[in-house]
PDB file of C-alpha atoms in Angstrom:
ATOM      1  CA  UNK A   1     -58.851 -70.117 -61.630  1.00  0.00           C
ATOM      2  CA  UNK A   2     -61.765 -68.083 -60.429  1.00  0.00           C
ATOM      3  CA  UNK A   3     -61.878 -65.540 -57.666  1.00  0.00           C
ATOM      4  CA  UNK A   4     -62.392 -68.086 -54.917  1.00  0.00           C
ATOM      5  CA  UNK A   5     -62.973 -66.956 -51.371  1.00  0.00           C
ATOM      6  CA  UNK A   6     -61.537 -69.302 -48.747  1.00  0.00           C
ATOM      7  CA  UNK A   7     -62.690 -69.164 -45.120  1.00  0.00           C
ATOM      8  CA  UNK A   8     -61.132 -71.458 -42.536  1.00  0.00           C
ATOM      9  CA  UNK A   9     -63.981 -72.455 -40.259  1.00  0.00           C
ATOM     10  CA  UNK A  10     -62.009 -74.544 -37.776  1.00  0.00           C
ATOM     11  CA  UNK A  11     -58.853 -76.614 -37.413  1.00  0.00           C
ATOM     12  CA  UNK A  12     -58.421 -79.953 -35.670  1.00  0.00           C
ATOM     13  CA  UNK A  13     -55.843 -82.700 -35.228  1.00  0.00           C
ATOM     14  CA  UNK A  14     -56.422 -86.046 -36.934  1.00  0.00           C
ATOM     15  CA  UNK A  15     -53.861 -88.847 -36.535  1.00  0.00           C
ATOM     16  CA  UNK A  16     -51.047 -86.371 -35.981  1.00  0.00           C
ATOM     17  CA  UNK A  17     -51.790 -84.061 -38.906  1.00  0.00           C
ATOM     18  CA  UNK A  18     -53.566 -80.722 -38.789  1.00  0.00           C
ATOM     19  CA  UNK A  19     -56.818 -80.718 -40.729  1.00  0.00           C
ATOM     20  CA  UNK A  20     -58.923 -77.699 -41.678  1.00  0.00           C
ATOM     21  CA  UNK A  21     -62.600 -77.300 -42.405  1.00  0.00           C
ATOM     22  CA  UNK A  22     -62.619 -74.766 -45.229  1.00  0.00           C
ATOM     23  CA  UNK A  23     -65.512 -73.005 -46.913  1.00  0.00           C
ATOM     24  CA  UNK A  24     -64.808 -72.128 -50.558  1.00  0.00           C
ATOM     25  CA  UNK A  25     -67.475 -69.859 -51.993  1.00  0.00           C
ATOM     26  CA  UNK A  26     -70.523 -71.900 -50.891  1.00  0.00           C
ATOM     27  CA  UNK A  27     -68.967 -75.382 -50.656  1.00  0.00           C
ATOM     28  CA  UNK A  28     -67.394 -76.757 -47.488  1.00  0.00           C
ATOM     29  CA  UNK A  29     -64.641 -79.365 -47.402  1.00  0.00           C
ATOM     30  CA  UNK A  30     -62.028 -80.880 -45.116  1.00  0.00           C
ATOM     31  CA  UNK A  31     -58.387 -80.731 -46.190  1.00  0.00           C
ATOM     32  CA  UNK A  32     -54.960 -80.909 -44.643  1.00  0.00           C
ATOM     33  CA  UNK A  33     -53.127 -77.749 -43.673  1.00  0.00           C
ATOM     34  CA  UNK A  34     -50.414 -78.505 -46.258  1.00  0.00           C
ATOM     35  CA  UNK A  35     -52.980 -78.902 -49.050  1.00  0.00           C
ATOM     36  CA  UNK A  36     -54.670 -75.620 -48.090  1.00  0.00           C
ATOM     37  CA  UNK A  37     -51.327 -73.799 -48.137  1.00  0.00           C
ATOM     38  CA  UNK A  38     -50.469 -75.329 -51.538  1.00  0.00           C
ATOM     39  CA  UNK A  39     -53.751 -74.071 -53.017  1.00  0.00           C
ATOM     40  CA  UNK A  40     -53.313 -70.559 -51.600  1.00  0.00           C
ATOM     41  CA  UNK A  41     -49.713 -70.315 -52.881  1.00  0.00           C
ATOM     42  CA  UNK A  42     -50.724 -71.574 -56.348  1.00  0.00           C
ATOM     43  CA  UNK A  43     -53.532 -69.005 -56.595  1.00  0.00           C
ATOM     44  CA  UNK A  44     -51.211 -66.220 -55.444  1.00  0.00           C
ATOM     45  CA  UNK A  45     -48.643 -67.170 -58.119  1.00  0.00           C
ATOM     46  CA  UNK A  46     -51.386 -67.319 -60.769  1.00  0.00           C
ATOM     47  CA  UNK A  47     -52.630 -63.827 -59.851  1.00  0.00           C
ATOM     48  CA  UNK A  48     -49.055 -62.491 -60.034  1.00  0.00           C
ATOM     49  CA  UNK A  49     -48.646 -64.119 -63.460  1.00  0.00           C
ATOM     50  CA  UNK A  50     -51.885 -62.489 -64.661  1.00  0.00           C
ATOM     51  CA  UNK A  51     -50.697 -59.059 -63.509  1.00  0.00           C
ATOM     52  CA  UNK A  52     -47.320 -59.475 -65.262  1.00  0.00           C
ATOM     53  CA  UNK A  53     -48.819 -60.698 -68.527  1.00  0.00           C
ATOM     54  CA  UNK A  54     -51.621 -58.176 -68.687  1.00  0.00           C
ATOM     55  CA  UNK A  55     -54.432 -60.692 -68.943  1.00  0.00           C
TER      56      UNK A  55
END
């Protein structure tokens, strides 16, 4: 995983689920709120693992 920078541009409701327009580095995409949270948590765990293992 690289050092990605995530910026939430806006949020909207689509068929009862919250969707986000997210800019990652220079690419923009639409994803669900749950998917965004899953990515952020996975990157946080990976960074913690790197710190523990001295990589």
